[in-house]
Tab-separated table of C-alpha atoms in Angstrom:
chain	number	residue	atom	x	y	z
A	1	UNK	CA	124.499	93.462	97.720
A	2	UNK	CA	124.740	96.704	96.018
A	3	UNK	CA	121.701	99.127	95.340
A	4	UNK	CA	122.101	101.608	92.618
A	5	UNK	CA	120.093	104.846	94.495
A	6	UNK	CA	119.030	107.949	93.038
A	7	UNK	CA	120.775	110.905	94.324
A	8	UNK	CA	120.225	114.665	94.175
A	9	UNK	CA	122.802	117.666	93.800
A	10	UNK	CA	124.273	116.131	97.144
A	11	UNK	CA	125.261	112.663	97.351
A	12	UNK	CA	122.957	112.148	100.300
A	13	UNK	CA	119.539	113.718	99.191
A	14	UNK	CA	117.989	110.239	97.901
A	15	UNK	CA	114.667	110.824	96.685
A	16	UNK	CA	113.332	108.261	94.460
A	17	UNK	CA	110.302	106.631	95.864
A	18	UNK	CA	111.043	103.693	93.770
A	19	UNK	CA	114.479	103.263	95.680
A	20	UNK	CA	112.812	104.016	98.737
A	21	UNK	CA	110.509	100.781	98.609
A	22	UNK	CA	113.498	98.403	98.013
A	23	UNK	CA	115.764	100.411	101.041
A	24	UNK	CA	112.905	99.321	103.370
A	25	UNK	CA	112.552	96.024	101.998
A	26	UNK	CA	116.268	95.389	102.291
A	27	UNK	CA	115.762	96.614	105.968
A	28	UNK	CA	112.593	94.375	106.681
A	29	UNK	CA	114.539	90.945	105.178
A	30	UNK	CA	117.646	92.389	107.598
A	31	UNK	CA	119.922	91.948	104.471
A	32	UNK	CA	123.136	94.466	104.293
A	33	UNK	CA	123.284	96.217	100.952
A	34	UNK	CA	125.713	99.084	99.846
A	35	UNK	CA	123.709	102.117	98.765
A	36	UNK	CA	125.511	103.667	95.639
A	37	UNK	CA	124.397	107.176	94.609
A	38	UNK	CA	123.478	107.023	91.013
A	39	UNK	CA	122.150	110.266	88.654
A	40	UNK	CA	120.113	110.161	85.608
A	41	UNK	CA	123.359	110.964	83.702
A	42	UNK	CA	124.660	107.439	84.799
A	43	UNK	CA	123.038	105.278	82.361
A	44	UNK	CA	126.085	103.403	81.644
A	45	UNK	CA	126.432	102.264	85.208
A	46	UNK	CA	123.367	100.236	84.833
A	47	UNK	CA	123.377	98.899	81.581
A	48	UNK	CA	123.986	95.563	82.487
A	49	UNK	CA	120.517	95.641	83.685
A	50	UNK	CA	119.217	96.271	80.448
A	51	UNK	CA	117.567	99.127	81.121
A	52	UNK	CA	117.922	102.555	82.149
A	53	UNK	CA	116.437	103.279	85.742
A	54	UNK	CA	116.647	102.580	89.116
A	55	UNK	CA	116.314	100.916	91.559
A	56	UNK	CA	118.810	98.510	90.106
A	57	UNK	CA	120.048	95.446	92.724
A	58	UNK	CA	123.265	93.480	92.302
A	59	UNK	CA	123.110	90.413	94.268
A	60	UNK	CA	125.843	87.729	93.806
A	61	UNK	CA	126.409	88.761	90.255
A	62	UNK	CA	122.720	88.939	89.275
A	63	UNK	CA	121.226	92.185	88.059
A	64	UNK	CA	117.778	92.891	88.830
A	65	UNK	CA	115.795	96.268	88.298
A	66	UNK	CA	112.120	97.274	88.957
A	67	UNK	CA	111.363	97.794	92.454
A	68	UNK	CA	108.481	95.167	92.360
A	69	UNK	CA	110.489	92.708	90.726
A	70	UNK	CA	113.562	93.209	93.365
A	71	UNK	CA	111.040	93.071	96.019
A	72	UNK	CA	109.451	89.587	94.965
A	73	UNK	CA	113.085	88.504	94.143
A	74	UNK	CA	113.993	89.277	98.066
A	75	UNK	CA	111.150	87.080	99.244
A	76	UNK	CA	111.844	84.058	96.810
A	77	UNK	CA	115.726	84.151	97.309
A	78	UNK	CA	115.334	84.771	101.005
A	79	UNK	CA	112.497	82.680	101.996
A	80	UNK	CA	113.971	82.162	105.823
A	81	UNK	CA	114.233	85.848	106.614
A	82	UNK	CA	110.813	87.882	107.298
A	83	UNK	CA	108.466	87.756	104.613
A	84	UNK	CA	107.505	91.186	102.544
A	85	UNK	CA	104.305	89.480	101.194
A	86	UNK	CA	103.829	86.394	103.189
A	87	UNK	CA	100.463	85.330	101.936
A	88	UNK	CA	98.768	85.648	98.397
A	89	UNK	CA	96.416	88.028	99.955
A	90	UNK	CA	99.177	90.318	101.328
A	91	UNK	CA	101.108	90.160	97.800
A	92	UNK	CA	98.125	91.364	95.816
A	93	UNK	CA	97.358	93.974	98.239
A	94	UNK	CA	100.998	95.383	97.946
A	95	UNK	CA	100.798	95.156	94.184
A	96	UNK	CA	97.352	97.051	94.265
A	97	UNK	CA	99.343	99.419	96.534
A	98	UNK	CA	102.029	99.751	94.069
A	99	UNK	CA	99.656	100.327	91.136
A	100	UNK	CA	97.738	102.962	93.425
A	101	UNK	CA	100.911	105.128	94.071
A	102	UNK	CA	102.125	104.775	90.580
A	103	UNK	CA	98.858	105.650	88.585
A	104	UNK	CA	96.903	107.547	91.242
A	105	UNK	CA	99.151	109.377	93.681
A	106	UNK	CA	101.925	110.025	91.388
A	107	UNK	CA	100.254	111.855	88.952
A	108	UNK	CA	98.763	114.187	91.708
A	109	UNK	CA	102.084	114.681	93.381
A	110	UNK	CA	103.715	115.773	90.210
A	111	UNK	CA	102.343	119.281	90.072
A	112	UNK	CA	103.471	119.560	93.474
A	113	UNK	CA	107.003	118.291	93.329
A	114	UNK	CA	108.188	118.504	89.596
A	115	UNK	CA	109.861	121.780	90.332
A	116	UNK	CA	111.175	120.980	93.716
A	117	UNK	CA	112.769	117.668	92.093
A	118	UNK	CA	114.339	120.173	89.432
A	119	UNK	CA	115.676	122.328	91.784
A	120	UNK	CA	117.138	119.327	93.811
A	121	UNK	CA	118.913	117.340	90.892
A	122	UNK	CA	122.362	117.368	90.174
A	123	UNK	CA	123.759	119.632	88.057
A	124	UNK	CA	124.573	117.344	85.276
A	125	UNK	CA	120.800	115.813	85.549
A	126	UNK	CA	119.060	119.414	85.282
A	127	UNK	CA	118.714	119.419	81.253
A	128	UNK	CA	117.606	116.129	80.893
A	129	UNK	CA	115.202	116.166	83.767
A	130	UNK	CA	113.503	119.245	82.385
A	131	UNK	CA	113.380	118.358	78.842
A	132	UNK	CA	111.989	114.862	79.845
A	133	UNK	CA	109.493	116.302	82.337
A	134	UNK	CA	108.286	119.149	80.163
A	135	UNK	CA	107.531	116.457	77.386
A	136	UNK	CA	105.327	114.389	79.930
A	137	UNK	CA	103.381	117.399	80.998
A	138	UNK	CA	103.162	119.498	78.034
A	139	UNK	CA	104.231	122.511	79.381
A	140	UNK	CA	107.165	124.560	81.168
A	141	UNK	CA	107.553	123.198	84.721
A	142	UNK	CA	107.072	126.500	86.035
A	143	UNK	CA	103.670	126.685	84.625
A	144	UNK	CA	102.710	123.128	85.392
A	145	UNK	CA	103.830	123.613	89.273
A	146	UNK	CA	102.447	127.008	89.631
A	147	UNK	CA	101.234	127.130	93.311
A	148	UNK	CA	97.737	126.099	93.670
A	149	UNK	CA	95.952	125.204	96.821
A	150	UNK	CA	93.945	122.909	94.471
A	151	UNK	CA	96.808	120.659	93.933
A	152	UNK	CA	97.027	119.705	97.309
A	153	UNK	CA	93.419	119.490	98.124
A	154	UNK	CA	93.128	117.114	95.078
A	155	UNK	CA	96.037	114.944	96.668
A	156	UNK	CA	94.602	115.080	99.951
A	157	UNK	CA	91.070	113.609	98.500
A	158	UNK	CA	92.829	110.598	96.730
A	159	UNK	CA	94.849	109.782	99.884
A	160	UNK	CA	91.477	109.783	101.852
A	161	UNK	CA	91.100	106.088	101.896
A	162	UNK	CA	94.983	105.800	103.281
A	163	UNK	CA	93.784	108.369	106.040
A	164	UNK	CA	90.586	106.339	106.919
A	165	UNK	CA	92.241	102.895	106.925
A	166	UNK	CA	95.236	104.264	109.162
A	167	UNK	CA	92.366	105.808	111.900
A	168	UNK	CA	91.974	102.157	112.426
A	169	UNK	CA	95.124	99.829	111.616
A	170	UNK	CA	98.639	100.731	112.600
A	171	UNK	CA	99.888	99.734	109.137
A	172	UNK	CA	98.744	99.105	105.789
A	173	UNK	CA	99.874	95.745	106.179
A	174	UNK	CA	97.777	95.367	109.218
A	175	UNK	CA	99.676	94.754	112.652
A	176	UNK	CA	103.144	95.100	111.256
A	177	UNK	CA	104.484	96.720	108.472
A	178	UNK	CA	104.773	94.861	105.315
A	179	UNK	CA	105.538	95.665	101.601
A	180	UNK	CA	102.340	97.557	101.247
A	181	UNK	CA	103.939	100.085	103.866
A	182	UNK	CA	107.282	100.323	102.160
A	183	UNK	CA	105.459	101.243	98.689
A	184	UNK	CA	103.406	103.823	100.073
A	185	UNK	CA	106.213	104.929	102.253
A	186	UNK	CA	108.478	105.703	99.510
A	187	UNK	CA	105.749	107.732	97.708
A	188	UNK	CA	105.671	110.169	101.018
A	189	UNK	CA	109.465	110.035	101.453
A	190	UNK	CA	110.137	111.197	98.148
A	191	UNK	CA	108.076	114.333	99.048
A	192	UNK	CA	109.730	114.544	102.199
A	193	UNK	CA	113.256	114.230	101.363
A	194	UNK	CA	112.799	116.791	98.038
A	195	UNK	CA	110.062	119.183	99.032
A	196	UNK	CA	110.233	122.002	101.197
A	197	UNK	CA	106.289	121.609	101.443
A	198	UNK	CA	104.114	120.074	103.988
A	199	UNK	CA	101.876	117.484	102.465
A	200	UNK	CA	100.167	115.636	105.211
A	201	UNK	CA	98.253	117.265	108.001
A	202	UNK	CA	100.269	117.520	111.036
A	203	UNK	CA	97.550	115.767	113.335
A	204	UNK	CA	96.416	113.130	110.732
A	205	UNK	CA	96.457	109.219	110.797
A	206	UNK	CA	98.674	109.286	107.569
A	207	UNK	CA	101.117	111.656	109.220
A	208	UNK	CA	101.253	109.668	112.485
A	209	UNK	CA	101.744	106.441	110.431
A	210	UNK	CA	104.599	108.234	108.483
A	211	UNK	CA	106.162	109.011	111.614
A	212	UNK	CA	105.885	105.658	112.698
A	213	UNK	CA	107.767	104.399	109.290
A	214	UNK	CA	110.455	106.726	109.951
A	215	UNK	CA	111.048	105.169	113.118
A	216	UNK	CA	111.530	101.896	111.870
A	217	UNK	CA	114.904	99.863	111.832
A	218	UNK	CA	116.491	102.534	114.074
A	219	UNK	CA	115.048	105.534	112.786
A	220	UNK	CA	116.517	104.671	109.295
A	221	UNK	CA	114.205	107.000	106.999
A	222	UNK	CA	114.367	109.555	109.500
A	223	UNK	CA	118.173	109.901	109.241
A	224	UNK	CA	117.847	110.527	105.416
A	225	UNK	CA	118.602	114.199	104.778
A	226	UNK	CA	115.938	116.220	103.271
A	227	UNK	CA	115.750	119.935	101.738
A	228	UNK	CA	115.237	122.601	104.199
A	229	UNK	CA	111.440	122.611	105.134
A	230	UNK	CA	109.050	125.607	105.115
A	231	UNK	CA	107.632	126.727	108.362
A	232	UNK	CA	103.882	124.667	108.269
A	233	UNK	CA	101.149	126.793	106.864
B	1	UNK	CA	68.777	84.860	109.326
B	2	UNK	CA	67.228	87.968	107.645
B	3	UNK	CA	68.804	91.056	105.280
B	4	UNK	CA	66.906	94.306	104.364
B	5	UNK	CA	68.109	94.675	101.138
B	6	UNK	CA	67.531	97.945	99.060
B	7	UNK	CA	65.220	97.079	96.042
B	8	UNK	CA	63.938	99.501	93.251
B	9	UNK	CA	60.566	99.946	91.529
B	10	UNK	CA	60.359	96.401	91.334
B	11	UNK	CA	61.326	94.244	93.962
B	12	UNK	CA	63.864	92.668	92.162
B	13	UNK	CA	66.069	95.710	91.278
B	14	UNK	CA	68.478	95.288	93.992
B	15	UNK	CA	71.191	97.880	93.562
B	16	UNK	CA	72.576	98.471	96.718
B	17	UNK	CA	76.609	98.193	96.768
B	18	UNK	CA	76.445	98.202	100.477
B	19	UNK	CA	74.062	95.238	100.399
B	20	UNK	CA	75.889	93.303	97.642
B	21	UNK	CA	79.014	93.405	99.640
B	22	UNK	CA	76.720	91.449	102.450
B	23	UNK	CA	75.117	89.061	100.131
B	24	UNK	CA	78.337	88.186	98.508
B	25	UNK	CA	79.732	87.613	102.001
B	26	UNK	CA	77.096	85.448	103.133
B	27	UNK	CA	77.293	83.399	100.413
B	28	UNK	CA	81.099	83.083	101.065
B	29	UNK	CA	80.300	81.711	104.390
B	30	UNK	CA	77.662	79.374	102.993
B	31	UNK	CA	74.954	80.987	105.268
B	32	UNK	CA	71.621	81.073	104.518
B	33	UNK	CA	69.569	84.403	104.440
B	34	UNK	CA	66.079	85.491	103.504
B	35	UNK	CA	66.605	88.765	101.479
B	36	UNK	CA	63.579	91.419	102.253
B	37	UNK	CA	63.049	94.198	99.661
B	38	UNK	CA	63.422	97.498	101.604
B	39	UNK	CA	62.991	100.894	100.267
B	40	UNK	CA	63.926	104.493	101.330
B	41	UNK	CA	60.561	104.963	102.782
B	42	UNK	CA	60.379	102.076	104.956
B	43	UNK	CA	63.267	103.652	107.999
B	44	UNK	CA	60.584	102.378	110.397
B	45	UNK	CA	61.109	98.597	109.755
B	46	UNK	CA	64.872	98.893	110.372
B	47	UNK	CA	64.464	101.101	113.293
B	48	UNK	CA	65.634	98.529	116.112
B	49	UNK	CA	69.127	98.906	114.438
B	50	UNK	CA	69.312	102.426	115.586
B	51	UNK	CA	69.925	103.924	112.220
B	52	UNK	CA	68.068	104.345	108.916
B	53	UNK	CA	69.997	102.583	106.423
B	54	UNK	CA	70.491	99.199	104.721
B	55	UNK	CA	72.119	96.771	105.032
B	56	UNK	CA	70.623	95.599	108.318
B	57	UNK	CA	71.054	92.100	109.363
B	58	UNK	CA	69.262	90.172	111.687
B	59	UNK	CA	70.859	87.438	113.286
B	60	UNK	CA	69.547	85.350	116.044
B	61	UNK	CA	67.425	88.183	117.538
B	62	UNK	CA	70.685	90.430	116.858
B	63	UNK	CA	70.433	93.592	114.735
B	64	UNK	CA	73.777	94.482	112.929
B	65	UNK	CA	73.895	97.292	110.388
B	66	UNK	CA	76.814	98.640	108.009
B	67	UNK	CA	78.429	96.308	105.503
B	68	UNK	CA	81.626	96.565	107.282
B	69	UNK	CA	80.220	95.554	110.796
B	70	UNK	CA	78.160	92.943	109.340
B	71	UNK	CA	81.181	91.360	107.346
B	72	UNK	CA	83.350	91.545	110.686
B	73	UNK	CA	80.719	89.952	112.784
B	74	UNK	CA	80.117	87.291	110.126
B	75	UNK	CA	83.702	86.190	110.485
B	76	UNK	CA	83.637	86.616	114.174
B	77	UNK	CA	80.359	84.677	114.779
B	78	UNK	CA	81.055	81.878	112.460
B	79	UNK	CA	84.997	81.246	112.215
B	80	UNK	CA	84.186	77.707	111.289
B	81	UNK	CA	83.150	78.943	108.087
B	82	UNK	CA	85.345	80.037	105.217
B	83	UNK	CA	86.954	83.367	106.196
B	84	UNK	CA	86.390	86.674	104.664
B	85	UNK	CA	89.603	88.261	106.233
B	86	UNK	CA	91.635	85.158	107.388
B	87	UNK	CA	94.606	87.601	108.412
B	88	UNK	CA	95.001	90.940	109.673
B	89	UNK	CA	96.784	91.658	106.292
B	90	UNK	CA	93.708	90.579	104.371
B	91	UNK	CA	91.562	92.689	106.951
B	92	UNK	CA	93.391	95.847	106.410
B	93	UNK	CA	93.685	95.597	102.799
B	94	UNK	CA	89.645	94.881	102.499
B	95	UNK	CA	89.128	98.029	104.761
B	96	UNK	CA	91.368	99.967	102.242
B	97	UNK	CA	89.412	98.870	99.391
B	98	UNK	CA	86.026	99.624	101.616
B	99	UNK	CA	87.352	103.379	101.742
B	100	UNK	CA	88.683	103.356	98.182
B	101	UNK	CA	84.853	102.553	96.807
B	102	UNK	CA	83.097	104.867	99.296
B	103	UNK	CA	85.936	107.969	98.985
B	104	UNK	CA	87.319	107.430	95.753
B	105	UNK	CA	84.872	105.506	93.471
B	106	UNK	CA	81.370	106.407	94.446
B	107	UNK	CA	81.851	110.108	93.984
B	108	UNK	CA	83.193	109.361	90.709
B	109	UNK	CA	80.187	107.338	89.781
B	110	UNK	CA	78.028	109.767	91.393
B	111	UNK	CA	77.604	111.754	88.216
B	112	UNK	CA	77.239	108.782	85.998
B	113	UNK	CA	74.728	107.210	87.923
B	114	UNK	CA	72.568	109.164	90.095
B	115	UNK	CA	69.914	110.101	87.253
B	116	UNK	CA	69.809	106.125	86.561
B	117	UNK	CA	69.067	105.420	90.211
B	118	UNK	CA	66.432	108.175	90.441
B	119	UNK	CA	64.531	106.495	87.431
B	120	UNK	CA	64.698	103.034	88.820
B	121	UNK	CA	63.847	103.657	92.531
B	122	UNK	CA	60.157	103.060	93.589
B	123	UNK	CA	57.728	105.605	93.312
B	124	UNK	CA	57.401	106.314	96.841
B	125	UNK	CA	61.302	106.900	96.876
B	126	UNK	CA	61.468	109.132	94.184
B	127	UNK	CA	60.893	112.577	96.038
B	128	UNK	CA	63.291	111.661	98.697
B	129	UNK	CA	66.027	110.336	96.736
B	130	UNK	CA	65.835	113.589	94.773
B	131	UNK	CA	65.875	116.200	97.411
B	132	UNK	CA	68.571	114.134	99.344
B	133	UNK	CA	70.827	113.755	96.417
B	134	UNK	CA	70.026	117.259	95.038
B	135	UNK	CA	71.237	118.580	98.467
B	136	UNK	CA	74.554	116.674	98.767
B	137	UNK	CA	75.464	117.738	94.972
B	138	UNK	CA	73.988	121.198	95.154
B	139	UNK	CA	72.023	120.932	91.670
B	140	UNK	CA	69.410	119.422	89.800
B	141	UNK	CA	70.053	115.809	89.045
B	142	UNK	CA	69.587	116.410	85.425
B	143	UNK	CA	72.631	119.028	85.551
B	144	UNK	CA	74.717	116.902	87.489
B	145	UNK	CA	74.456	114.014	85.530
B	146	UNK	CA	74.307	115.629	82.243
B	147	UNK	CA	76.128	113.085	79.869
B	148	UNK	CA	79.881	113.791	79.720
B	149	UNK	CA	82.372	111.606	78.124
B	150	UNK	CA	84.627	113.036	80.905
B	151	UNK	CA	82.816	111.486	83.993
B	152	UNK	CA	83.645	107.952	82.353
B	153	UNK	CA	87.212	108.923	81.612
B	154	UNK	CA	87.718	110.150	85.264
B	155	UNK	CA	86.573	107.047	86.428
B	156	UNK	CA	88.663	104.942	84.117
B	157	UNK	CA	91.634	106.733	85.299
B	158	UNK	CA	90.380	105.956	88.936
B	159	UNK	CA	90.209	102.424	88.443
B	160	UNK	CA	93.584	101.687	86.637
B	161	UNK	CA	95.366	100.283	89.982
B	162	UNK	CA	92.443	97.919	89.992
B	163	UNK	CA	92.972	97.093	86.194
B	164	UNK	CA	96.636	96.812	86.446
B	165	UNK	CA	96.365	94.484	89.759
B	166	UNK	CA	93.682	92.310	87.807
B	167	UNK	CA	95.920	91.916	85.002
B	168	UNK	CA	98.447	89.917	87.013
B	169	UNK	CA	96.065	88.178	89.695
B	170	UNK	CA	92.765	86.343	89.330
B	171	UNK	CA	91.109	88.441	92.379
B	172	UNK	CA	92.105	91.240	94.464
B	173	UNK	CA	92.209	88.701	97.173
B	174	UNK	CA	94.865	86.939	95.548
B	175	UNK	CA	94.089	83.335	94.399
B	176	UNK	CA	90.616	83.199	95.608
B	177	UNK	CA	88.004	85.977	96.148
B	178	UNK	CA	87.862	87.356	99.668
B	179	UNK	CA	85.909	90.157	101.102
B	180	UNK	CA	88.269	92.907	99.159
B	181	UNK	CA	86.634	91.388	96.029
B	182	UNK	CA	83.096	91.475	97.604
B	183	UNK	CA	83.463	95.141	98.345
B	184	UNK	CA	84.664	96.068	94.814
B	185	UNK	CA	82.254	93.936	93.212
B	186	UNK	CA	79.253	95.658	95.058
B	187	UNK	CA	80.094	98.953	93.321
B	188	UNK	CA	80.256	97.560	90.060
B	189	UNK	CA	77.185	95.564	90.379
B	190	UNK	CA	75.554	98.823	91.578
B	191	UNK	CA	76.381	100.008	88.260
B	192	UNK	CA	75.439	97.048	86.756
B	193	UNK	CA	71.906	96.327	88.107
B	194	UNK	CA	71.033	100.235	88.101
B	195	UNK	CA	72.430	101.804	84.895
B	196	UNK	CA	71.910	101.080	81.225
B	197	UNK	CA	75.477	102.213	80.437
B	198	UNK	CA	78.525	100.111	79.801
B	199	UNK	CA	81.039	101.007	82.643
B	200	UNK	CA	84.032	98.825	82.141
B	201	UNK	CA	85.673	98.192	78.925
B	202	UNK	CA	84.605	94.854	77.418
B	203	UNK	CA	87.831	93.101	77.159
B	204	UNK	CA	89.238	95.007	80.144
B	205	UNK	CA	90.634	92.796	83.032
B	206	UNK	CA	88.239	94.383	85.356
B	207	UNK	CA	85.515	93.197	83.339
B	208	UNK	CA	86.767	89.633	82.914
B	209	UNK	CA	87.297	89.665	86.799
B	210	UNK	CA	83.828	90.941	87.161
B	211	UNK	CA	82.114	88.320	85.140
B	212	UNK	CA	84.200	85.735	87.134
B	213	UNK	CA	82.673	87.224	90.338
B	214	UNK	CA	79.058	87.323	88.584
B	215	UNK	CA	79.652	83.431	88.276
B	216	UNK	CA	80.596	82.963	91.932
B	217	UNK	CA	78.250	80.863	93.965
B	218	UNK	CA	76.188	79.261	91.003
B	219	UNK	CA	75.913	82.697	89.075
B	220	UNK	CA	74.237	84.439	92.185
B	221	UNK	CA	75.324	87.754	91.074
B	222	UNK	CA	74.469	87.332	87.414
B	223	UNK	CA	70.913	86.172	87.909
B	224	UNK	CA	70.180	89.633	89.622
B	225	UNK	CA	67.602	91.441	87.200
B	226	UNK	CA	69.098	94.669	85.788
B	227	UNK	CA	67.651	97.543	83.940
B	228	UNK	CA	67.736	97.025	80.231
B	229	UNK	CA	71.452	97.779	78.936
B	230	UNK	CA	72.031	100.207	76.062
B	231	UNK	CA	73.975	99.020	73.218
B	232	UNK	CA	77.740	99.002	73.562
B	233	UNK	CA	79.349	102.398	72.262
C-alpha cells in the first residue's frame, strides 16, 4: 500500500489535513503503508487517480483519491480490521465533522495559516501556491494574513462546540477514537506542523484531546516534524 | 408525565428549541406526556426543579430540567424503549450537535429572530424578554434585528456542513432519526413557529430533511401552530 502525502520544503514536513485523516485511519486499521512525499508540482505522479490532489492511495493496483473515499474504502475492503465508522450513526457523524472542518474551520484557519504554509512549501511549489491561493482570497497573502487577534478569536468561537464536547467525552467518537477524531485531528495537525503559532489554549479540553491524539499509535502524530514554534503568548 | 413547555401570546405558539428537543425525544420513545403551557413569568411553577428555565419534566414525582439531562434520563429510565442515543458514538455526536446549535447556530439566529420572538411572546412576558435580551446583546432589539441580508447569509454559511451531510444521508443520525436530529430540528422549528421569515432555501437538503422531521410521529411537528408566514422572497 502506498500513499502520496503532501510534503513541504523538507521531505518530512507533512502538513496536509486531508492526508493526516488517511494516515491516522490507516494506523487505526493496523495497515502498513508507504508514505511517499509529494508536492503540488508533482501532478503527473498521481495522474492515474484521474485528478490532481492528494491524498491518493494505491492498494493492490487500485488508485483511490479523496480522504473520505479512501477511508470509506478502508472500512469496506478490510471489514475484519477495527472499524473507522462502525455504525450508520458513526458514519454520518464523521461525515458531518468532515464538512464542518472543510466548510467552517478551514475558512477560519486560512487567514491564520496561508502565509505560514507559503513559507514552508517547497521552492518549486511557491509560485503555484501563491497564485492559486491569492486567486481564492482575492488579495495578496501578506494582506490577507496580516496579524490580527480577530482571526484567532473567530476560530476559537467556531470550535466552542468541540471544546464543550471534549470537556465531557474523551474523544469525538465517544469512548475511543474513530474517524470523526482523525478528521478533526487532521485540521489541528495541519496547523501544528506548518505554523509557528499556538492555536489551542494550553489548558483547553481541545488541546488535551489533541495531545491524546498525538499519543495514539505509539506517538505517531507526535513524531511528525513541525516548523519551530513561537513561545506561547 | 408532564412537561412545562414555553408558550407565546397564544397557548399554542410553542417556540422553545430546547422544549422541541424533548417533545420529539418523548415521541421517539413512545412516551405519553402532558404539555403544560408555561411563560417566562411563571418561574414559581417550576421552582421545584431548582432553577427557572424550561423544559422541565415531571416523571413519577421526579423533577428534571435541561433538555440534555432530560433526554439522557429518558434513555436511562426507559431502556426498553427505542434509544435516543444507542451507542457512545451516537451520544457524543448528539452532544456535539447540542453545542453546535447552542454556541454556533443560535448566536447567528439571534439577530434574525429576537424581534420576531418579542412580537410573539405573551403580554406578561414582553418587558422581561426585552430587558433580558437587550442586556445580552447590548442594544435595542430594533437596532440589533435591523433587516439585513447579511444575517441570513452568515447563518447559511454556518449550516453548510449540515446541508452537505443531509445531501448524502437521510438523517443526521444516519438511516433513522435520533437525538442528533431532534436537537437540530428544535432550532429550525423554533424559527418556523416564531418567525414569518423563510430560513432554509426551499429546495435545499436541509429543508427537505426539515419536512421529513415535521412528518415524524404522525405529523406532530407539522401540526404545531406558527405565526403567519411571509411570501417566500
